Structures are given as C-alpha cells and as structure tokens.
C-alpha cells in the first residue's frame, strides 16, 4: 500500500471528461467527487473494502437536520448526488459494478413530523438505504412505510437482515461464522438475521 498509494491518489492522469463527470471542477461537488473517484481507483487496484464519507459530526458539514432540514439537505444532496451517480456509472462502464457491492446508508432516518418548525428528529422506525451492483437486483424498491412515513410496515429489514444480506452478497454465509464463547453463540449478525432474497439478482 505504501508503495502504490502515491500513484493511486494522483488524479492528474484522469481525463477531463472523468473530472467533469465527478464534479471535480465545481466547488459544490469537488470534495466528495474526489473521494468517489478515489474509491473507484482503489477498487480497480484490488482494495476489497472502501468507505466514502460525506460531511462530519458538527457544523455546516454535518448531515444533522434538527435545526433546518431543507437548507441542510439541499446543501448535502447537491454535494453528493452527482458524484455518487458518477461512481456508479464509472464502475458500470469499466465492468467493476458486477463484482462491487455499493451500499449507501446514513446514521438514521428523519421523522415525518417537524421539530421546532423546520427540523426533523432522528427516526429509526422507517428509513431508506440502497444497494447497487455486486449481485443486487437493480431497479426495485423493497419495503414500505405507513402512509405517514412513520414506521416500516411492509418488507421490514432489520439491521441483522441487512448484514446477513451483505455478507451473502460477499460470498459469506453469516450462519457459518458462528462461534461459541462463554456458553453463548456469537456471529457478525448476533445469531439473528435472514438474507433478504427479494433484493438479490
């Protein structure tokens, strides 16, 4: 890694079209776009797990939306939507999307009711994540909330189910990873979890 990191992180060799696709020349998308482009470059060099983060924990860079959801999410969606689409397109063009599982998620959903008039509280009862590539069925939506968006009512996916499904897509059976310690069974899905077969291609 130390020998190849310098070459991998040097974006000078990328074409103008690729730089434009990732939004590197636009101040709104440049930072996250660079991270997404670096993710592609890492994947094509055989790095097995790559995490790309948007925002921080505090201040204007955080996704936190207790105070002003519209202003906050308008900003962060503008920063991330284009670069994420570019990453997916780039992986697809190169053929890497077939073998690369992309998972998008956040800390929490947001409640369907206002907090202090224009914010939203944390909301774990019904929120969205998405996956692409790596054996995932494309073009589908799995599960629904109630009419108010308050709680999941159809196709519920527990965190353990999500992890079991991700492990399955990575070629691992989460149940075979069980080990016994101090009289209790342990595994990555905490001895729970079912693979969500409906989302698998």
Short mmCIF file of C-alpha atoms in Angstrom, two decimals:
data_model
loop_
_atom_site.label_atom_id
_atom_site.label_comp_id
_atom_site.label_asym_id
_atom_site.label_seq_id
_atom_site.Cartn_x
_atom_site.Cartn_y
_atom_site.Cartn_z
CA UNK A 1 0.00 0.00 0.00
CA UNK A 2 2.80 2.43 0.88
CA UNK A 3 4.45 1.80 -2.47
CA UNK A 4 1.27 2.26 -4.55
CA UNK A 5 -0.69 4.89 -2.58
CA UNK A 6 1.07 7.84 -4.22
CA UNK A 7 0.16 6.66 -7.71
CA UNK A 8 -3.38 5.77 -6.70
CA UNK A 9 -4.14 9.16 -5.17
CA UNK A 10 -2.63 11.14 -8.05
CA UNK A 11 -5.62 12.17 -10.17
CA UNK A 12 -3.62 14.05 -12.82
CA UNK A 13 -3.90 11.16 -15.25
CA UNK A 14 -7.70 11.21 -15.23
CA UNK A 15 -9.28 12.68 -18.34
CA UNK A 16 -11.16 15.98 -18.41
CA UNK A 17 -14.36 14.02 -19.09
CA UNK A 18 -13.89 11.92 -15.94
CA UNK A 19 -13.07 15.00 -13.85
CA UNK A 20 -16.21 16.69 -15.14
CA UNK A 21 -18.31 13.57 -14.53
CA UNK A 22 -17.27 13.50 -10.85
CA UNK A 23 -17.69 17.28 -10.48
CA UNK A 24 -14.05 17.94 -9.56
CA UNK A 25 -14.13 21.37 -11.19
CA UNK A 26 -17.24 22.55 -9.32
CA UNK A 27 -16.82 23.87 -5.75
CA UNK A 28 -20.01 22.20 -4.51
CA UNK A 29 -19.10 18.68 -5.64
CA UNK A 30 -15.28 18.79 -5.77
CA UNK A 31 -14.54 17.38 -2.30
CA UNK A 32 -16.99 14.47 -2.34
CA UNK A 33 -16.38 13.90 -6.05
CA UNK A 34 -12.66 13.44 -5.38
CA UNK A 35 -13.47 10.89 -2.68
CA UNK A 36 -15.76 8.96 -5.03
CA UNK A 37 -13.12 8.98 -7.77
CA UNK A 38 -10.52 7.76 -5.28
CA UNK A 39 -12.94 4.97 -4.31
CA UNK A 40 -13.09 3.84 -7.95
CA UNK A 41 -9.32 3.97 -8.23
CA UNK A 42 -8.92 1.89 -5.07
CA UNK A 43 -11.46 -0.70 -6.23
CA UNK A 44 -9.80 -1.12 -9.61
CA UNK A 45 -6.49 -1.71 -7.82
CA UNK A 46 -7.98 -4.55 -5.79
CA UNK A 47 -8.77 -2.84 -2.47
CA UNK A 48 -11.55 -5.00 -1.03
CA UNK A 49 -13.36 -2.56 1.27
CA UNK A 50 -13.65 1.18 0.70
CA UNK A 51 -15.68 3.66 2.76
CA UNK A 52 -16.58 7.12 1.47
CA UNK A 53 -17.92 9.64 3.96
CA UNK A 54 -19.91 12.80 3.41
CA UNK A 55 -19.96 15.59 5.96
CA UNK A 56 -18.83 15.47 9.55
CA UNK A 57 -20.29 15.32 13.03
CA UNK A 58 -20.77 19.03 13.68
CA UNK A 59 -21.24 22.35 11.95
CA UNK A 60 -22.29 23.08 8.37
CA UNK A 61 -20.62 19.92 7.04
CA UNK A 62 -22.79 17.62 9.19
CA UNK A 63 -25.92 15.95 7.83
CA UNK A 64 -27.65 16.75 11.12
CA UNK A 65 -31.01 18.32 10.38
CA UNK A 66 -32.55 19.22 13.73
CA UNK A 67 -32.45 22.95 13.00
CA UNK A 68 -33.03 23.41 9.26
CA UNK A 69 -33.69 20.24 7.28
CA UNK A 70 -34.33 21.89 3.92
CA UNK A 71 -31.24 24.10 3.90
CA UNK A 72 -29.07 21.32 5.28
CA UNK A 73 -30.24 18.57 2.93
CA UNK A 74 -30.32 20.85 -0.12
CA UNK A 75 -26.62 21.50 0.53
CA UNK A 76 -25.58 17.90 1.14
CA UNK A 77 -27.66 16.40 -1.65
CA UNK A 78 -26.13 18.91 -4.08
CA UNK A 79 -22.65 17.87 -2.87
CA UNK A 80 -23.22 14.12 -3.14
CA UNK A 81 -25.86 13.17 -5.74
CA UNK A 82 -23.75 13.84 -8.84
CA UNK A 83 -20.54 12.19 -7.57
CA UNK A 84 -22.40 9.08 -6.38
CA UNK A 85 -24.09 8.76 -9.79
CA UNK A 86 -20.67 9.22 -11.44
CA UNK A 87 -19.15 6.47 -9.30
CA UNK A 88 -21.94 4.04 -10.21
CA UNK A 89 -21.68 4.94 -13.92
CA UNK A 90 -17.89 4.66 -13.86
CA UNK A 91 -17.99 1.24 -12.17
CA UNK A 92 -20.59 0.08 -14.68
CA UNK A 93 -18.61 1.31 -17.71
CA UNK A 94 -15.48 -0.49 -16.50
CA UNK A 95 -17.38 -3.70 -15.65
CA UNK A 96 -16.46 -3.40 -11.97
CA UNK A 97 -20.05 -2.85 -10.81
CA UNK A 98 -20.82 -6.53 -11.44
CA UNK A 99 -18.39 -7.52 -8.70
CA UNK A 100 -18.53 -4.44 -6.47
CA UNK A 101 -21.27 -4.09 -3.86
CA UNK A 102 -22.13 -0.43 -3.22
CA UNK A 103 -24.10 0.30 -0.03
CA UNK A 104 -25.46 3.75 0.82
CA UNK A 105 -26.69 4.47 4.31
CA UNK A 106 -26.88 7.11 6.96
CA UNK A 107 -26.97 7.41 10.71
CA UNK A 108 -30.77 7.49 10.94
CA UNK A 109 -33.87 8.32 9.03
CA UNK A 110 -35.66 11.54 9.81
CA UNK A 111 -39.06 11.76 11.47
CA UNK A 112 -42.06 12.68 9.28
CA UNK A 113 -43.08 15.47 11.68
CA UNK A 114 -41.46 18.86 12.25
CA UNK A 115 -39.08 19.53 15.11
CA UNK A 116 -39.07 23.23 16.10
CA UNK A 117 -40.93 24.09 12.88
CA UNK A 118 -38.26 23.26 10.29
CA UNK A 119 -36.11 20.41 11.57
CA UNK A 120 -36.55 16.65 11.89
CA UNK A 121 -35.66 14.35 14.77
CA UNK A 122 -33.73 11.08 14.50
CA UNK A 123 -36.03 8.34 13.30
CA UNK A 124 -35.11 4.62 13.36
CA UNK A 125 -38.59 3.23 12.62
CA UNK A 126 -38.70 3.66 8.87
CA UNK A 127 -35.84 4.90 6.69
CA UNK A 128 -34.09 4.19 3.42
CA UNK A 129 -30.83 2.57 2.45
CA UNK A 130 -29.86 1.43 -1.04
CA UNK A 131 -27.51 -1.05 -2.60
CA UNK A 132 -26.23 -1.41 -6.15
CA UNK A 133 -24.02 -3.80 -8.11
CA UNK A 134 -22.40 -6.90 -6.64
CA UNK A 135 -25.34 -9.24 -7.20
CA UNK A 136 -28.12 -6.85 -6.16
CA UNK A 137 -31.32 -6.80 -8.22
CA UNK A 138 -31.44 -3.43 -9.95
CA UNK A 139 -34.45 -1.18 -10.39
CA UNK A 140 -36.51 -2.40 -7.45
CA UNK A 141 -37.74 -0.94 -4.21
CA UNK A 142 -38.17 -3.28 -1.24
CA UNK A 143 -40.47 -2.42 1.65
CA UNK A 144 -42.82 0.43 2.52
CA UNK A 145 -43.67 2.66 5.42
CA UNK A 146 -47.16 3.58 6.55
CA UNK A 147 -48.90 6.50 4.83
CA UNK A 148 -47.21 9.00 7.17
CA UNK A 149 -43.69 7.62 6.72
CA UNK A 150 -43.63 6.92 10.44
CA UNK A 151 -42.76 3.22 10.57
CA UNK A 152 -41.92 0.37 8.24
CA UNK A 153 -44.98 -1.82 7.63
CA UNK A 154 -44.06 -4.00 4.62
CA UNK A 155 -40.83 -5.79 3.78
CA UNK A 156 -39.19 -4.79 7.06
CA UNK A 157 -35.43 -5.28 7.06
CA UNK A 158 -33.75 -5.40 10.45
CA UNK A 159 -30.11 -4.37 10.74
CA UNK A 160 -29.22 -8.05 11.24
CA UNK A 161 -31.06 -8.90 7.99
CA UNK A 162 -29.15 -6.17 6.16
CA UNK A 163 -25.83 -7.51 7.45
CA UNK A 164 -26.78 -11.11 6.60
CA UNK A 165 -27.69 -9.98 3.07
CA UNK A 166 -24.48 -8.00 2.60
CA UNK A 167 -22.40 -10.95 3.80
CA UNK A 168 -24.30 -13.24 1.42
CA UNK A 169 -23.55 -10.90 -1.48
CA UNK A 170 -19.88 -11.00 -0.46
CA UNK A 171 -19.97 -14.79 -0.64
CA UNK A 172 -20.21 -15.49 3.09
CA UNK A 173 -22.89 -17.45 4.94
CA UNK A 174 -23.44 -15.50 8.13
CA UNK A 175 -24.59 -18.63 9.98
CA UNK A 176 -21.29 -20.44 9.37
CA UNK A 177 -19.45 -17.59 11.09
CA UNK A 178 -20.93 -18.62 14.45
CA UNK A 179 -18.55 -19.32 17.32
CA UNK A 180 -19.22 -20.28 20.93
CA UNK A 181 -17.78 -18.27 23.79
CA UNK A 182 -18.67 -18.39 27.49
CA UNK A 183 -21.70 -20.56 26.79
CA UNK A 184 -23.19 -18.24 24.16
CA UNK A 185 -23.18 -18.26 20.37
CA UNK A 186 -21.76 -15.18 18.61
CA UNK A 187 -21.53 -14.08 14.99
CA UNK A 188 -21.47 -10.88 12.94
CA UNK A 189 -25.27 -10.80 12.89
CA UNK A 190 -25.55 -11.60 16.61
CA UNK A 191 -27.16 -15.01 15.90
CA UNK A 192 -30.06 -13.32 14.15
CA UNK A 193 -30.71 -12.18 10.61
CA UNK A 194 -32.23 -13.56 7.43
CA UNK A 195 -30.94 -12.95 3.92
CA UNK A 196 -33.38 -10.67 2.07
CA UNK A 197 -33.71 -12.83 -1.03
CA UNK A 198 -36.03 -10.35 -2.80
CA UNK A 199 -33.16 -7.92 -3.40
CA UNK A 200 -30.73 -10.48 -4.83
CA UNK A 201 -30.38 -10.78 -8.62
#
